[in-house]
Amino acid sequence: MIPLSIRSQITLFLCLGLVALGEARLTHSTKKAFQLILDPIHTATFAFYIIFGVTTAFQTLSAFFKSVSALRKLGRREQATAGGRDYSTGSIYVHLVFLGACSALVYDVLSTVWIVYTQNQFVTRVVPDAFMAGKFLVQESADLFICFAMLALLYHRQRIAYGPKADELRPYRYKLFLDAALLASYLALIIVYASLRSVYSSSDSIRNAYYQLLTADRVVIGLFSVLAINVTASSVYAWLRLKRISPPDAAMVGQIVKFISPLLLVRAIFKIVEYVLLYNQISIISQHELDSIRLARAIVMGLTYFVILIYAL
């Protein structure tokens, strides 16, 4: 079990939200003392990144303890008390969730640093392209690890429910190769995009580099959307199959169907909408609209991952 119940985590999140908003307001009102002068919309974005950074830190700590526990049990097969049957998630699932939580935490930290450096009216600094590349890499890595974890859990539970050599598991054995290829392609693409982004300003042809980034960005968003749909379809399919033979297994998979898959789809939809708004060729986006999109990104990305990690843990 996780150290804090779901209700306790939500209560902690709300309390931290009030504290962070108060701190952000104090920072905004006592500009000279803190030397951090932010516009109201940047103050709100800054506060949300602090809120989600702190809550994700607690979730990362919980995932760390689970990962260490899984390492200690490596090589030993333990059974749950319910009828003596194994109701584990599989050790690889625990480690992947931990990596996903770590990536989300680093993203929140880097986003907070980015606001302080680039939006502070007291002194504005320019972050290097390598910083922005790293920020993109950890954000996409979080999505990659969580999708990987969900697919690993689905296969693990069906393998236990049907037996490792059951004929019913044969379609999932074939699907393993497709999932592995999809995940590997996604990983390769985010590395390529991060590499291009890290040398963007030093490129000989800024215009060509810009279009290369746009192309890579479109493919990354498209692949993540396919991954989110894949997790959703796979979990629904497994849930319907397991309901007939193993209600406890179906209950575990039902967490993915009801809570995690919809939020992955929300993340995919938001990324598509954000891309369309940012790179709309019909009209030029204003600075206020750009700031609004950044605020929406902080809320949507942070909140969806907060809930995903609650149910993933």
Short mmCIF file of N, CA and C in Angstrom, two decimals, residues 8-85:
data_model
loop_
_atom_site.label_atom_id
_atom_site.label_comp_id
_atom_site.label_asym_id
_atom_site.label_seq_id
_atom_site.Cartn_x
_atom_site.Cartn_y
_atom_site.Cartn_z
N SER A 8 -5.98 11.25 1.51
CA SER A 8 -4.93 12.03 2.17
C SER A 8 -4.08 12.77 1.16
N GLN A 9 -3.78 12.13 0.02
CA GLN A 9 -2.99 12.79 -1.01
C GLN A 9 -3.73 13.99 -1.60
N ILE A 10 -5.03 13.85 -1.81
CA ILE A 10 -5.80 14.96 -2.35
C ILE A 10 -5.87 16.10 -1.34
N THR A 11 -6.06 15.76 -0.06
CA THR A 11 -6.07 16.79 0.98
C THR A 11 -4.73 17.51 1.05
N LEU A 12 -3.63 16.73 0.99
CA LEU A 12 -2.30 17.34 0.99
C LEU A 12 -2.12 18.26 -0.20
N PHE A 13 -2.61 17.83 -1.36
CA PHE A 13 -2.50 18.64 -2.57
C PHE A 13 -3.22 19.98 -2.41
N LEU A 14 -4.44 19.95 -1.85
CA LEU A 14 -5.20 21.19 -1.67
C LEU A 14 -4.52 22.12 -0.66
N CYS A 15 -3.99 21.55 0.43
CA CYS A 15 -3.29 22.37 1.42
C CYS A 15 -2.05 23.02 0.82
N LEU A 16 -1.29 22.24 0.07
CA LEU A 16 -0.11 22.79 -0.58
C LEU A 16 -0.48 23.85 -1.60
N GLY A 17 -1.63 23.66 -2.24
CA GLY A 17 -2.08 24.66 -3.20
C GLY A 17 -2.32 26.00 -2.55
N LEU A 18 -2.98 25.99 -1.38
CA LEU A 18 -3.22 27.24 -0.67
C LEU A 18 -1.92 27.89 -0.22
N VAL A 19 -0.98 27.06 0.28
CA VAL A 19 0.30 27.59 0.73
C VAL A 19 1.08 28.18 -0.44
N ALA A 20 1.13 27.45 -1.56
CA ALA A 20 1.90 27.91 -2.72
C ALA A 20 1.31 29.19 -3.31
N LEU A 21 0.00 29.26 -3.37
CA LEU A 21 -0.63 30.47 -3.89
C LEU A 21 -0.35 31.66 -2.97
N GLY A 22 -0.34 31.41 -1.65
CA GLY A 22 -0.01 32.47 -0.72
C GLY A 22 1.43 32.92 -0.86
N GLU A 23 2.34 31.96 -1.03
CA GLU A 23 3.75 32.29 -1.22
C GLU A 23 3.96 33.06 -2.52
N ALA A 24 3.27 32.62 -3.56
CA ALA A 24 3.41 33.30 -4.86
C ALA A 24 2.88 34.72 -4.78
N ARG A 25 1.77 34.90 -4.05
CA ARG A 25 1.21 36.25 -3.89
C ARG A 25 2.16 37.12 -3.07
N LEU A 26 2.77 36.52 -2.03
CA LEU A 26 3.71 37.26 -1.21
C LEU A 26 4.92 37.66 -2.03
N THR A 27 5.38 36.73 -2.87
CA THR A 27 6.52 37.03 -3.73
C THR A 27 6.18 38.17 -4.70
N HIS A 28 4.95 38.15 -5.18
CA HIS A 28 4.53 39.19 -6.14
C HIS A 28 4.40 40.55 -5.46
N SER A 29 3.99 40.57 -4.17
CA SER A 29 3.75 41.84 -3.50
C SER A 29 5.00 42.42 -2.87
N THR A 30 5.97 41.56 -2.52
CA THR A 30 7.23 42.04 -1.92
C THR A 30 8.34 41.84 -2.92
N LYS A 31 8.30 42.61 -3.97
CA LYS A 31 9.17 42.38 -5.11
C LYS A 31 10.64 42.58 -4.75
N LYS A 32 10.95 43.66 -4.05
CA LYS A 32 12.34 43.98 -3.81
C LYS A 32 12.99 43.00 -2.85
N ALA A 33 12.21 42.49 -1.89
CA ALA A 33 12.78 41.57 -0.90
C ALA A 33 13.23 40.28 -1.55
N PHE A 34 12.43 39.78 -2.47
CA PHE A 34 12.74 38.52 -3.10
C PHE A 34 13.41 38.69 -4.46
N GLN A 35 13.37 39.89 -5.01
CA GLN A 35 13.92 40.17 -6.33
C GLN A 35 13.33 39.25 -7.38
N LEU A 36 12.05 38.96 -7.23
CA LEU A 36 11.33 38.14 -8.19
C LEU A 36 10.04 38.87 -8.55
N ILE A 37 10.03 39.50 -9.70
CA ILE A 37 8.89 40.31 -10.14
C ILE A 37 8.22 39.59 -11.30
N LEU A 38 7.02 39.07 -11.05
CA LEU A 38 6.30 38.32 -12.06
C LEU A 38 4.94 38.97 -12.31
N ASP A 39 4.50 38.90 -13.56
CA ASP A 39 3.13 39.28 -13.88
C ASP A 39 2.16 38.31 -13.20
N PRO A 40 0.91 38.71 -12.99
CA PRO A 40 -0.05 37.81 -12.33
C PRO A 40 -0.17 36.43 -12.99
N ILE A 41 -0.20 36.40 -14.31
CA ILE A 41 -0.35 35.10 -14.98
C ILE A 41 0.89 34.24 -14.81
N HIS A 42 2.07 34.87 -14.77
CA HIS A 42 3.29 34.12 -14.52
C HIS A 42 3.38 33.69 -13.06
N THR A 43 2.83 34.51 -12.16
CA THR A 43 2.78 34.13 -10.75
C THR A 43 1.92 32.89 -10.55
N ALA A 44 0.78 32.85 -11.24
CA ALA A 44 -0.09 31.68 -11.14
C ALA A 44 0.59 30.43 -11.70
N THR A 45 1.26 30.57 -12.84
CA THR A 45 1.98 29.44 -13.43
C THR A 45 3.08 28.96 -12.50
N PHE A 46 3.82 29.90 -11.93
CA PHE A 46 4.88 29.59 -10.98
C PHE A 46 4.33 28.83 -9.78
N ALA A 47 3.17 29.29 -9.26
CA ALA A 47 2.56 28.65 -8.09
C ALA A 47 2.14 27.22 -8.40
N PHE A 48 1.55 27.00 -9.58
CA PHE A 48 1.10 25.66 -9.93
C PHE A 48 2.28 24.70 -10.08
N TYR A 49 3.38 25.17 -10.64
CA TYR A 49 4.54 24.29 -10.76
C TYR A 49 5.11 23.93 -9.38
N ILE A 50 5.04 24.87 -8.44
CA ILE A 50 5.48 24.56 -7.08
C ILE A 50 4.55 23.53 -6.44
N ILE A 51 3.24 23.73 -6.60
CA ILE A 51 2.26 22.80 -6.03
C ILE A 51 2.51 21.39 -6.55
N PHE A 52 2.56 21.25 -7.88
CA PHE A 52 2.71 19.92 -8.46
C PHE A 52 4.11 19.36 -8.21
N GLY A 53 5.11 20.23 -8.11
CA GLY A 53 6.46 19.76 -7.79
C GLY A 53 6.53 19.12 -6.42
N VAL A 54 5.90 19.75 -5.43
CA VAL A 54 5.92 19.22 -4.06
C VAL A 54 5.12 17.92 -3.97
N THR A 55 3.92 17.92 -4.55
CA THR A 55 3.10 16.70 -4.48
C THR A 55 3.75 15.55 -5.25
N THR A 56 4.36 15.86 -6.39
CA THR A 56 5.04 14.82 -7.16
C THR A 56 6.26 14.30 -6.40
N ALA A 57 6.89 15.16 -5.60
CA ALA A 57 8.03 14.72 -4.80
C ALA A 57 7.59 13.66 -3.79
N PHE A 58 6.43 13.85 -3.15
CA PHE A 58 5.90 12.84 -2.23
C PHE A 58 5.58 11.55 -2.97
N GLN A 59 4.99 11.67 -4.15
CA GLN A 59 4.66 10.48 -4.93
C GLN A 59 5.92 9.76 -5.41
N THR A 60 6.94 10.53 -5.77
CA THR A 60 8.21 9.93 -6.18
C THR A 60 8.85 9.17 -5.03
N LEU A 61 8.76 9.74 -3.82
CA LEU A 61 9.30 9.06 -2.64
C LEU A 61 8.56 7.75 -2.38
N SER A 62 7.24 7.78 -2.53
CA SER A 62 6.47 6.55 -2.38
C SER A 62 6.87 5.51 -3.43
N ALA A 63 7.03 5.96 -4.67
CA ALA A 63 7.44 5.05 -5.74
C ALA A 63 8.84 4.51 -5.49
N PHE A 64 9.71 5.33 -4.90
CA PHE A 64 11.07 4.89 -4.59
C PHE A 64 11.07 3.74 -3.59
N PHE A 65 10.27 3.87 -2.53
CA PHE A 65 10.19 2.81 -1.53
C PHE A 65 9.65 1.52 -2.14
N LYS A 66 8.66 1.65 -3.01
CA LYS A 66 8.12 0.47 -3.68
C LYS A 66 9.17 -0.17 -4.59
N SER A 67 9.95 0.66 -5.27
CA SER A 67 10.99 0.14 -6.15
C SER A 67 12.07 -0.59 -5.37
N VAL A 68 12.48 -0.01 -4.23
CA VAL A 68 13.48 -0.67 -3.38
C VAL A 68 12.95 -1.99 -2.84
N SER A 69 11.66 -1.98 -2.43
CA SER A 69 11.05 -3.22 -1.94
C SER A 69 11.01 -4.29 -3.01
N ALA A 70 10.73 -3.87 -4.26
CA ALA A 70 10.70 -4.83 -5.37
C ALA A 70 12.09 -5.41 -5.63
N LEU A 71 13.12 -4.59 -5.49
CA LEU A 71 14.49 -5.08 -5.68
C LEU A 71 14.87 -6.09 -4.60
N ARG A 72 14.41 -5.86 -3.37
CA ARG A 72 14.71 -6.79 -2.29
C ARG A 72 14.03 -8.14 -2.48
N LYS A 73 12.85 -8.10 -3.13
CA LYS A 73 12.10 -9.34 -3.35
C LYS A 73 12.48 -10.02 -4.66
N LEU A 74 13.47 -9.47 -5.35
CA LEU A 74 13.86 -10.03 -6.65
C LEU A 74 14.29 -11.48 -6.49
N GLY A 75 13.70 -12.34 -7.27
CA GLY A 75 14.03 -13.76 -7.22
C GLY A 75 13.16 -14.54 -6.25
N ARG A 76 12.34 -13.86 -5.44
CA ARG A 76 11.44 -14.54 -4.52
C ARG A 76 10.01 -14.27 -4.93
N ARG A 77 9.24 -15.28 -5.12
CA ARG A 77 7.84 -15.14 -5.54
C ARG A 77 6.94 -15.24 -4.31
N GLU A 78 6.26 -14.14 -3.98
CA GLU A 78 5.36 -14.11 -2.84
C GLU A 78 3.92 -14.06 -3.31
N GLN A 79 3.04 -14.67 -2.51
CA GLN A 79 1.63 -14.71 -2.87
C GLN A 79 0.82 -13.86 -1.90
N ALA A 80 -0.24 -13.29 -2.42
CA ALA A 80 -1.12 -12.49 -1.57
C ALA A 80 -2.00 -13.42 -0.74
N THR A 81 -2.63 -12.87 0.26
CA THR A 81 -3.43 -13.69 1.17
C THR A 81 -4.77 -14.10 0.56
N ALA A 82 -5.23 -13.42 -0.46
CA ALA A 82 -6.54 -13.72 -1.04
C ALA A 82 -6.48 -15.04 -1.80
N GLY A 83 -6.84 -16.11 -1.11
CA GLY A 83 -6.86 -17.41 -1.76
C GLY A 83 -5.50 -17.93 -2.13
N GLY A 84 -4.44 -17.32 -1.62
CA GLY A 84 -3.09 -17.77 -1.94
C GLY A 84 -2.66 -17.46 -3.34
N ARG A 85 -3.38 -16.60 -4.03
CA ARG A 85 -3.06 -16.30 -5.42
C ARG A 85 -2.18 -15.06 -5.52
#
